[in-house]
PDB file of C-alpha atoms in Angstrom:
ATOM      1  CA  UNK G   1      90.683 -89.488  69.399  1.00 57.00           C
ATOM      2  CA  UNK G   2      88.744 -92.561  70.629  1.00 66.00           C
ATOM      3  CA  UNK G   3      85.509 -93.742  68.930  1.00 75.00           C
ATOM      4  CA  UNK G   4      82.648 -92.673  71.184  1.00 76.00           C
ATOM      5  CA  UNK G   5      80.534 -94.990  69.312  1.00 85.00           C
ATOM      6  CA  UNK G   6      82.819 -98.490  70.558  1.00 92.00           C
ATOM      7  CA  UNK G   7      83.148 -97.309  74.021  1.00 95.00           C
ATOM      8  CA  UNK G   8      80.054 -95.707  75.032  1.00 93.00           C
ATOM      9  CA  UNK G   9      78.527 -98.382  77.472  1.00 92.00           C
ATOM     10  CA  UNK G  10      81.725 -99.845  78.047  1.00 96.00           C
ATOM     11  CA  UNK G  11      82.382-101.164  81.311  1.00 97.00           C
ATOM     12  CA  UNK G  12      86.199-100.717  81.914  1.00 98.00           C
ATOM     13  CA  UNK G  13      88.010-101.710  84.871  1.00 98.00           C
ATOM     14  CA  UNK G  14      91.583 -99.581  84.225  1.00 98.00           C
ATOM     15  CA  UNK G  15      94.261-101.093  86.946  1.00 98.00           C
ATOM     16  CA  UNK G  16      97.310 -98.805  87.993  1.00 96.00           C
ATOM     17  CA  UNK G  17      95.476 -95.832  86.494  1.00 94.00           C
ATOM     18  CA  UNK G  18      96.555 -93.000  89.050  1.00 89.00           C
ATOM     19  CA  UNK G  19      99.372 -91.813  86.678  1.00 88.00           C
ATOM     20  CA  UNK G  20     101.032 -91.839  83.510  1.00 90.00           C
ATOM     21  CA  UNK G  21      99.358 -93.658  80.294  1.00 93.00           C
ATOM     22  CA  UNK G  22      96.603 -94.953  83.091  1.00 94.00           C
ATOM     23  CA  UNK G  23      95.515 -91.638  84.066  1.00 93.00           C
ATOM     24  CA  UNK G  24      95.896 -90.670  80.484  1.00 95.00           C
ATOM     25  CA  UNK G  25      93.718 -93.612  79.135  1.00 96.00           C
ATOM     26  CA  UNK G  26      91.122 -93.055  82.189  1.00 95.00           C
ATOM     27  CA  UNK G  27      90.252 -89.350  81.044  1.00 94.00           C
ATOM     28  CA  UNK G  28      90.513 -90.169  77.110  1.00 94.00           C
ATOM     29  CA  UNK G  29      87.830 -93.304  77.799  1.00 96.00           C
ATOM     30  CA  UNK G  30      85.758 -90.771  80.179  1.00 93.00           C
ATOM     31  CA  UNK G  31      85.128 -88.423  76.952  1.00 92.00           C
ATOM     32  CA  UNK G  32      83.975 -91.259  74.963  1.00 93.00           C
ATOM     33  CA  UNK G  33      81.494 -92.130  77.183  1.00 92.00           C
ATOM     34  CA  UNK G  34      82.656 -95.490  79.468  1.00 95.00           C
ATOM     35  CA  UNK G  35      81.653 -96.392  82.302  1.00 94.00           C
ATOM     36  CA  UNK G  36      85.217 -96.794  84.134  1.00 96.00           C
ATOM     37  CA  UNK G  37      86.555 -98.554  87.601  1.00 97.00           C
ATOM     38  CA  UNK G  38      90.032 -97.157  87.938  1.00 97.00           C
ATOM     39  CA  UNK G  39      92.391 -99.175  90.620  1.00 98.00           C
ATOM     40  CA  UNK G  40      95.490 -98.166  92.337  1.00 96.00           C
ATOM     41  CA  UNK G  41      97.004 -97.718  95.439  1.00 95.00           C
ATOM     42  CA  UNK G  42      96.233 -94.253  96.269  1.00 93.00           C
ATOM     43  CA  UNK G  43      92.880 -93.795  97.380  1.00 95.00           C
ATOM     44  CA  UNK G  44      93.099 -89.677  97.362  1.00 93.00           C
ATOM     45  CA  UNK G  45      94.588 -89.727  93.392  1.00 92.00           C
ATOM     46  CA  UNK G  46      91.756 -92.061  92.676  1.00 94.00           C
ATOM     47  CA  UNK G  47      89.103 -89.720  93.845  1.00 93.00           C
ATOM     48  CA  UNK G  48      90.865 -86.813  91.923  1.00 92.00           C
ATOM     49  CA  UNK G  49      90.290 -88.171  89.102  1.00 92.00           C
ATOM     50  CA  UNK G  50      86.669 -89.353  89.453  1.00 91.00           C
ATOM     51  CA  UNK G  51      86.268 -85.785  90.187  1.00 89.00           C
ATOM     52  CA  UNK G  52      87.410 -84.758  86.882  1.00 85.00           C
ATOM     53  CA  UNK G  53      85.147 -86.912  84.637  1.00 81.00           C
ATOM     54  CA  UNK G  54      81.911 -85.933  87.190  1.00 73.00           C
ATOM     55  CA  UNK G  55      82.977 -82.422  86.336  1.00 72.00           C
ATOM     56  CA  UNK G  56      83.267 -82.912  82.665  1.00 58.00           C
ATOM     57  CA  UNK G  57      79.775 -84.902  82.532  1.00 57.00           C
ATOM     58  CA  UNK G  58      76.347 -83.343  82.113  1.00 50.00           C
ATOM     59  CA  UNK G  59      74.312 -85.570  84.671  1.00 46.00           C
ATOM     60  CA  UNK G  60      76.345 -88.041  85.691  1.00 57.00           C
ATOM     61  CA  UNK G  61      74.065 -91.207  86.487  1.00 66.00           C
ATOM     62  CA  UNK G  62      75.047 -92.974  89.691  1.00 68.00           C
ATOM     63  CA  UNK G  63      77.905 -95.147  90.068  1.00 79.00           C
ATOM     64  CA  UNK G  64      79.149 -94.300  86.325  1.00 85.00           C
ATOM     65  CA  UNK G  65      82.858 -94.073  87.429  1.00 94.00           C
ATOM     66  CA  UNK G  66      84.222 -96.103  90.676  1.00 96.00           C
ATOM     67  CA  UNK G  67      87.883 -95.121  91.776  1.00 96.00           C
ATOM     68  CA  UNK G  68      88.617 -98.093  93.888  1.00 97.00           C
ATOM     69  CA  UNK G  69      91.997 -98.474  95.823  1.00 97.00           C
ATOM     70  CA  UNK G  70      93.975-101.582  95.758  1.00 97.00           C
ATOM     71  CA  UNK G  71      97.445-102.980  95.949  1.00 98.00           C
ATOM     72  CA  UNK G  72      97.654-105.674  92.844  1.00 98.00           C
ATOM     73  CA  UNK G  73     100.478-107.212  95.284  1.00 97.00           C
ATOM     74  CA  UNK G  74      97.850-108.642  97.517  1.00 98.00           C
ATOM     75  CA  UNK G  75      95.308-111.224  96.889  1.00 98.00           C
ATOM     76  CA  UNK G  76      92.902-110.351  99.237  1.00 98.00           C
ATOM     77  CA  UNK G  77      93.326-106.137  98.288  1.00 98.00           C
ATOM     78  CA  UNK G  78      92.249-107.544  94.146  1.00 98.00           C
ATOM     79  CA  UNK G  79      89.325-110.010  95.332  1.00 98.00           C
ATOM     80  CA  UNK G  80      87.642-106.629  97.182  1.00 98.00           C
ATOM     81  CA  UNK G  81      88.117-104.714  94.562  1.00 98.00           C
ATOM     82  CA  UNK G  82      86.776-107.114  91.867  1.00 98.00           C
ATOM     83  CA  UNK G  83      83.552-107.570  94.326  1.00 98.00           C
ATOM     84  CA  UNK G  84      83.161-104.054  94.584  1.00 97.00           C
ATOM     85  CA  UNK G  85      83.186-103.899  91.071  1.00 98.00           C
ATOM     86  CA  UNK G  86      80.774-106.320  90.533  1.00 97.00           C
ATOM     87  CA  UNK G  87      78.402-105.388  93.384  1.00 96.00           C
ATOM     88  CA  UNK G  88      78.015-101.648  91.626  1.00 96.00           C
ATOM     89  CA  UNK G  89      78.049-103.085  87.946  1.00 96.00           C
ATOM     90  CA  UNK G  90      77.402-106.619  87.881  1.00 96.00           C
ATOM     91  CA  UNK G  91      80.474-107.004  85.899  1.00 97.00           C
ATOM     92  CA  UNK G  92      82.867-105.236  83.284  1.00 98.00           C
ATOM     93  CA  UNK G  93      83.512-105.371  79.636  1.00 98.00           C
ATOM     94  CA  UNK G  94      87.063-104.809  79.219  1.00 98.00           C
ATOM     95  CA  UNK G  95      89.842-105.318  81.938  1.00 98.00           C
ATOM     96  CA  UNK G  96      92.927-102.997  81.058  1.00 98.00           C
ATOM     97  CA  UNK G  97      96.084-104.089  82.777  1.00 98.00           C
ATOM     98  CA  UNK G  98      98.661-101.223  83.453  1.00 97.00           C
ATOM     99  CA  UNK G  99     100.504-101.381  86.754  1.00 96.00           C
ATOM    100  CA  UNK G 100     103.805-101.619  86.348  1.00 94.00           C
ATOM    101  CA  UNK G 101     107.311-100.734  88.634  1.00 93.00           C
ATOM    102  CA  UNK G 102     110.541-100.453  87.297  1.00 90.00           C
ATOM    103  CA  UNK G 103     114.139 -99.420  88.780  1.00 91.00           C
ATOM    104  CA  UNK G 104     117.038 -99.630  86.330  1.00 91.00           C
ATOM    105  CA  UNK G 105     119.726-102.029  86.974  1.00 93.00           C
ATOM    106  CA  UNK G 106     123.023-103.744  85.938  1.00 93.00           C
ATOM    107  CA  UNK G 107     123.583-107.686  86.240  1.00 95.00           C
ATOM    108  CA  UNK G 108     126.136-107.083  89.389  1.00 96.00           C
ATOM    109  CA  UNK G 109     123.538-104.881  91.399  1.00 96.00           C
ATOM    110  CA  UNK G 110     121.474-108.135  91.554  1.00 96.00           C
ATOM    111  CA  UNK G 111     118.698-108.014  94.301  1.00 97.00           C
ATOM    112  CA  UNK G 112     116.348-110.899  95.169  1.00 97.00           C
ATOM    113  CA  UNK G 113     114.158-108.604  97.264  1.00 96.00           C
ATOM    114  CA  UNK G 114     113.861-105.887  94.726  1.00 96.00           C
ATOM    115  CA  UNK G 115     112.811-108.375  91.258  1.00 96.00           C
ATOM    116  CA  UNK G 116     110.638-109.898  93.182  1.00 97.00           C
ATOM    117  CA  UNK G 117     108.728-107.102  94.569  1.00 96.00           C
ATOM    118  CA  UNK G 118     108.939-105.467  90.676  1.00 96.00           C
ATOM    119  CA  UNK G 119     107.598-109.587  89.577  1.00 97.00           C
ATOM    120  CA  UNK G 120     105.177-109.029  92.116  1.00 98.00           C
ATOM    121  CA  UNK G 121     103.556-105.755  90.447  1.00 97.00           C
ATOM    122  CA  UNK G 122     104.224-106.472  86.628  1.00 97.00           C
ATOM    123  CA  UNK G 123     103.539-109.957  86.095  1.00 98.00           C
ATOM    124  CA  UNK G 124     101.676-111.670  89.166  1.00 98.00           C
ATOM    125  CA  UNK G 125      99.404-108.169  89.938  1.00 98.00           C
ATOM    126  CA  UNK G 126      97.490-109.024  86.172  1.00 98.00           C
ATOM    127  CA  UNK G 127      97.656-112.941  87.054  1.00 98.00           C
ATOM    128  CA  UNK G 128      95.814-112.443  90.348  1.00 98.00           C
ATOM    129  CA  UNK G 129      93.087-109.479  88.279  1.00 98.00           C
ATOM    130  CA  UNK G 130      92.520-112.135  85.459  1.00 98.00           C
ATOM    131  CA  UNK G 131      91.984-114.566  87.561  1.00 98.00           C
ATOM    132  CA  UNK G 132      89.014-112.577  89.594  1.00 98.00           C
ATOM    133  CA  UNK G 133      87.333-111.669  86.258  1.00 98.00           C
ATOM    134  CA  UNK G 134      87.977-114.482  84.510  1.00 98.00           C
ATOM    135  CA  UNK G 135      84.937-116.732  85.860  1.00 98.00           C
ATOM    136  CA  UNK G 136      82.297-114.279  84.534  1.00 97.00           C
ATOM    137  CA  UNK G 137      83.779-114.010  81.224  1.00 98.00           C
ATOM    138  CA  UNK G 138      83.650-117.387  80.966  1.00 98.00           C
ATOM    139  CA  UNK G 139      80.514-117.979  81.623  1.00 97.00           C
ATOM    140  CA  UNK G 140      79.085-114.673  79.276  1.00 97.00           C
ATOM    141  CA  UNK G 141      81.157-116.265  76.682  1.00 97.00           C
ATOM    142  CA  UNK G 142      82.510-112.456  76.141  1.00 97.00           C
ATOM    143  CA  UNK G 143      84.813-110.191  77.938  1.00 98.00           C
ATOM    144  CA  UNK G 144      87.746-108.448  76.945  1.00 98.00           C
ATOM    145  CA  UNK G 145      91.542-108.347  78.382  1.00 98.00           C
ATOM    146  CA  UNK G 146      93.978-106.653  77.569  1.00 98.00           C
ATOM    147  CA  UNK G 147      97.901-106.470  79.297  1.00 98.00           C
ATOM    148  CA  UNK G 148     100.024-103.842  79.359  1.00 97.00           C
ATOM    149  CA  UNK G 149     103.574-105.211  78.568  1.00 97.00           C
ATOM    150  CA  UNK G 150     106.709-103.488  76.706  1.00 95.00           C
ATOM    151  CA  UNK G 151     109.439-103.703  73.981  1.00 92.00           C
ATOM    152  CA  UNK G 152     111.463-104.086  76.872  1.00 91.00           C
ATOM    153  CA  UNK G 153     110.067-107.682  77.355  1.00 93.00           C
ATOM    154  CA  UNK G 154     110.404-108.869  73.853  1.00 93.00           C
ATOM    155  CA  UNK G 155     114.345-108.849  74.030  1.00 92.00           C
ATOM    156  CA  UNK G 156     116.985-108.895  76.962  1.00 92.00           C
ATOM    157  CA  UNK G 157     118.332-105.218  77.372  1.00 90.00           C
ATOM    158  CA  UNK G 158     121.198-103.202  78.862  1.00 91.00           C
ATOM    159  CA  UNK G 159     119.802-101.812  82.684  1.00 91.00           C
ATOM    160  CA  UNK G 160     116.490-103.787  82.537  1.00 92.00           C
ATOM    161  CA  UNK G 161     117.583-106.896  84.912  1.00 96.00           C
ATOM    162  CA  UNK G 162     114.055-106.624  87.197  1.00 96.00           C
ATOM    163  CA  UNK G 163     111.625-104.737  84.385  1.00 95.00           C
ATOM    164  CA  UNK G 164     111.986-107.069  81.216  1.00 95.00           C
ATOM    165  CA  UNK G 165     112.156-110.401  82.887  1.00 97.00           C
ATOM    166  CA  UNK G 166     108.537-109.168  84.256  1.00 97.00           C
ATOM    167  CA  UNK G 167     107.137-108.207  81.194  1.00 97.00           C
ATOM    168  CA  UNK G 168     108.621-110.985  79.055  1.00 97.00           C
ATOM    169  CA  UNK G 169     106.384-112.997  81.696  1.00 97.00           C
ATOM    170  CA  UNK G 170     103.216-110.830  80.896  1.00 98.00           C
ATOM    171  CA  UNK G 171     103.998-111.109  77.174  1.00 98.00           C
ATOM    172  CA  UNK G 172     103.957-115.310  77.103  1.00 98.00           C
ATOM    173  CA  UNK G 173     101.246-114.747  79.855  1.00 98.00           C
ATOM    174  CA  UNK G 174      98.806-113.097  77.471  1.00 98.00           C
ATOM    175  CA  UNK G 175      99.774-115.438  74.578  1.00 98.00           C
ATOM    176  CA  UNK G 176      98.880-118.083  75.808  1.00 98.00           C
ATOM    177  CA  UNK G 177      95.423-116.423  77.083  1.00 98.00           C
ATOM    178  CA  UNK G 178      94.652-115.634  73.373  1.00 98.00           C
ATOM    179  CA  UNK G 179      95.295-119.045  72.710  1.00 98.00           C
ATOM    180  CA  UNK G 180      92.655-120.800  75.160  1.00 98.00           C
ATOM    181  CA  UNK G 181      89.826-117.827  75.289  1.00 98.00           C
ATOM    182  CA  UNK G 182      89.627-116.409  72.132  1.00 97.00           C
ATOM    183  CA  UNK G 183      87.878-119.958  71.256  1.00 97.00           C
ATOM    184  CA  UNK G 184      85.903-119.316  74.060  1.00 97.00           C
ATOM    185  CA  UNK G 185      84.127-115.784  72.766  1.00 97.00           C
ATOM    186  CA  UNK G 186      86.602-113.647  74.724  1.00 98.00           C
ATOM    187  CA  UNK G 187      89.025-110.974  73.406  1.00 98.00           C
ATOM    188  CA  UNK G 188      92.653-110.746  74.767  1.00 98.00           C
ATOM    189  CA  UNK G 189      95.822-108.366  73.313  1.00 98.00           C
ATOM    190  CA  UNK G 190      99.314-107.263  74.681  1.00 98.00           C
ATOM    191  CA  UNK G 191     100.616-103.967  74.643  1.00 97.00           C
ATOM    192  CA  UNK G 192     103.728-103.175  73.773  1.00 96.00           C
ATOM    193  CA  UNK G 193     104.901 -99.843  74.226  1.00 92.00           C
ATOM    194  CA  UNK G 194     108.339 -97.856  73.898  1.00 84.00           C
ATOM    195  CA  UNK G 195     109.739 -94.965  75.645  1.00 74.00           C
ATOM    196  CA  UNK G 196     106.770 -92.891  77.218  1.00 76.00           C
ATOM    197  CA  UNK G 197     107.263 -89.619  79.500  1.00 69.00           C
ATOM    198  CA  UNK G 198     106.397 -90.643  83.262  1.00 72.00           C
ATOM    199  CA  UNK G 199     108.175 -90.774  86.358  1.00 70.00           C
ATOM    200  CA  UNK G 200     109.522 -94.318  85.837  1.00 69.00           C
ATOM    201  CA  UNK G 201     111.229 -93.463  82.329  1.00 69.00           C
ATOM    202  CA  UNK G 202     112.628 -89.975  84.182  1.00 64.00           C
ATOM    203  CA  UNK G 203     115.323 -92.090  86.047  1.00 71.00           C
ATOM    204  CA  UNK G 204     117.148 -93.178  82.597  1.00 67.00           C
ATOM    205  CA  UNK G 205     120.519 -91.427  82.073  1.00 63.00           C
ATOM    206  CA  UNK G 206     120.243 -92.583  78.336  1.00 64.00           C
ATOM    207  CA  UNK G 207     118.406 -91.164  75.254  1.00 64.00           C
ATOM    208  CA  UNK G 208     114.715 -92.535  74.597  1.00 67.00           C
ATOM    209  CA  UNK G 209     114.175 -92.254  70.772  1.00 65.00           C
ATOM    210  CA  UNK G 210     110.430 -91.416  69.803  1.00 70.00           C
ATOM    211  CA  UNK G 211     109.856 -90.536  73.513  1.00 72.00           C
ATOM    212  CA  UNK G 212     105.637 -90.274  73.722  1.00 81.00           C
ATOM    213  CA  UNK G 213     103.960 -88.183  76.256  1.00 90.00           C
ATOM    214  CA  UNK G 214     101.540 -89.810  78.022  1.00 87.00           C
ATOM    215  CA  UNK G 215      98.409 -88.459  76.218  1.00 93.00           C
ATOM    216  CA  UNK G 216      99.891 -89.576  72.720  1.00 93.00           C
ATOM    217  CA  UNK G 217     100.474 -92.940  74.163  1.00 92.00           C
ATOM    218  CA  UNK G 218      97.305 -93.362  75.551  1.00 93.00           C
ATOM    219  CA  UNK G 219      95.417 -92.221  71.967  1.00 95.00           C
ATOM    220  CA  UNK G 220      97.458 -95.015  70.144  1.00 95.00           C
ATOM    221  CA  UNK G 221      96.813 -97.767  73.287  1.00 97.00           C
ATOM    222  CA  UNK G 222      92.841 -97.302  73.148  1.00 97.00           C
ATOM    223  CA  UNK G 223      92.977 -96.873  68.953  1.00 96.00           C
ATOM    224  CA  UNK G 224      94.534-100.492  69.452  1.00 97.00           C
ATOM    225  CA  UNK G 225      91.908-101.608  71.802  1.00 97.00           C
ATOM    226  CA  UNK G 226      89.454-100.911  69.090  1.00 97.00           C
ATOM    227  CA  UNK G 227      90.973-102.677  66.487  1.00 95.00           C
ATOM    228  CA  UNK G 228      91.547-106.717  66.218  1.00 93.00           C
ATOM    229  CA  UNK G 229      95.204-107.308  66.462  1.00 96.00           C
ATOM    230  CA  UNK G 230      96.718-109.051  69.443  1.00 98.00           C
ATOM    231  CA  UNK G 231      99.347-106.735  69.923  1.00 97.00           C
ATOM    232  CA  UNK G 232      99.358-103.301  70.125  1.00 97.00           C
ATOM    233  CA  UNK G 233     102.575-101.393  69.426  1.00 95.00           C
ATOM    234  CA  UNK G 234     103.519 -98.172  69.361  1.00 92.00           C
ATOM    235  CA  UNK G 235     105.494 -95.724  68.508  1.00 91.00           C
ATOM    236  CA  UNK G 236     105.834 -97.801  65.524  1.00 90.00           C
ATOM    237  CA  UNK G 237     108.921 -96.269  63.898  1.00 84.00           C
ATOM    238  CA  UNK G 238     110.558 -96.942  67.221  1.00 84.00           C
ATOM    239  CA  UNK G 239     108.992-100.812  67.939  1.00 89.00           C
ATOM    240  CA  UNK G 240     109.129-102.021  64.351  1.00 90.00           C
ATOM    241  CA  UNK G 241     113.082-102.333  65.536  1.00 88.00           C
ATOM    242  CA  UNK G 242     111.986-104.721  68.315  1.00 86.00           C
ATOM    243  CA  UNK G 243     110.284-107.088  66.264  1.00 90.00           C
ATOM    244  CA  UNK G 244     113.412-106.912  63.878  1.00 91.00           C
ATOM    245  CA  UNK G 245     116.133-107.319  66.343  1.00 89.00           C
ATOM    246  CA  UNK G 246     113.245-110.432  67.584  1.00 89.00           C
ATOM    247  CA  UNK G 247     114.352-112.261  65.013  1.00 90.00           C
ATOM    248  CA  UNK G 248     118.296-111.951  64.950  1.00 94.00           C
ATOM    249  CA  UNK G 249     120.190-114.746  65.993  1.00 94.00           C
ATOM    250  CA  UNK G 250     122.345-114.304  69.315  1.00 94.00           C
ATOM    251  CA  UNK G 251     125.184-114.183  67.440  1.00 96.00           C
ATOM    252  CA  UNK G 252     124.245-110.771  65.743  1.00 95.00           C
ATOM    253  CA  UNK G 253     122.336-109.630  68.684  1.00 94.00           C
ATOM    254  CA  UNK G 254     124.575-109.341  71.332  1.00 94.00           C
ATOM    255  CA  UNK G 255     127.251-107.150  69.196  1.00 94.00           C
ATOM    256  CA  UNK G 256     124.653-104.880  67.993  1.00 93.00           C
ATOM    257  CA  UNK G 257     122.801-104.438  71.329  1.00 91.00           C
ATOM    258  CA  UNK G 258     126.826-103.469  73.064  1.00 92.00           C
ATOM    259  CA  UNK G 259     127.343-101.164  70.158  1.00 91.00           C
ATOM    260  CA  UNK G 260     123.962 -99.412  70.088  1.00 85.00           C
ATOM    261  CA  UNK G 261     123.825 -98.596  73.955  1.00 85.00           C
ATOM    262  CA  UNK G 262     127.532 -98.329  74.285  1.00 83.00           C
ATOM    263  CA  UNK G 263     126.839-100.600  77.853  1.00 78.00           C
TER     264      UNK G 263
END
């Protein structure tokens, strides 16, 4: 359960938060009292959700919860968004990163058109929302973002030819943000997460050990978002492995990584 006592106030700006661990993370940070600006491209599963947290609120006050569309692929979609945003609020608190695309693939089904589009959404989508709230964090000195990577990016894997290159480049990405801001006042941390139930993970044909549900994944996320660490992994029986087979030396790697996935 989150803490109602860090995020009541909050002013949270939740990007690709329609479905899965977004919509998940949208209604867990409604309970404990945020303000929240969710983003996506479907205007109608937006508004479906703003519904729920006005129905689960005694008194809503005006403008608590925003659902505003937008495609993270397009500059001009993020900049109205972001003055929407600011025009209701004035600004946010936290910006929570969680679009994402993936299609499984093997080296030989290699198509320009398709990793870009997936680059386009996982990696460039959070470059072009940082870069809109960026300015006013600067200047408050304070401000909070956080990027919603994967174990997948950490290592190169068996059927993840578009999806890990992408997060690998959100990973360094958000490094290197923690590395000029956090000087600066502001807070920045990656997420790394493994296996979670949504319709993305439903087109493996392989096992996912420690497979979360949404809900579960969204619990650990926020717990992370409340604590001080840069990264934020979970299930940790599951991405402890990650940070172990990090550290192996190709030589080792390779073999093991054939053996384990039998690819």
């Amino acid at each position: 359960m989150s803490s109602p006592s860090f995020w009541r106030g909050k002013r949270c700006w939740l990007v690709g938060a329609s479905s899965g661990i977004g919509a998940a993370c949208a209604r867990e940070l409604a309970r404990a009292g945020a303000q929240l600006a969710i983003s996506a491209r479907s205007q109608d599963s937006l508004d479906a959700l703003r519904t729920e947290f006005s129905q689960g609120a005694q008194d809503p006050a005006p403008n608590a919860h925003l659902a505003v569309a937008m495609d993270v692929r397009s500059d001009e979609s993020v900049a109205v968004a972001w003055e929407r945003i600011r025009e209701a609020w004035g600004g946010i608190d936290l910006l929570l990163y969680l679009a994402g695309n993936y299609v499984p693939a093997r080296s030989w089904e290699l198509d320009v058109g398709r990793a870009r589009d997936i680059l386009d959404i996982n990696y460039l989508g959070a470059l072009r929302t940082v870069s809109c709230v960026l300015p006013s964090f600067l200047e408050a000195g304070a401000g909070h973002i956080a990027l919603t990577s994967s174990v997948a990016g950490l290592r190169g894997l068996p059927k993840s030819l578009y999806y890990g290159p992408s997060k690998a480049a959100l990973t360094h990405f958000a490094e290197i943000l923690r590395l000029d801001l956090e000087p600066r006042g502001l807070r920045v941390q990656v997420i790394h997460p493994g296996f979670v139930a949504t319709p993305l993970t439903a087109q493996n044909d392989f096992a996912m050990p420690h497979l979360l549900q949404p809900e579960a994944a969204a619990q650990l996320l926020l717990r992370g978002l409340e604590g001080r660490s840069f990264e934020i992994h979970f299930p940790k029986a599951f991405t402890r492995r990650f940070h172990w087979l990090r550290c192996l030396p190709y030589s080792w790697y390779f073999p093991l990584i054939r053996r384990a996935t039998g690819l």
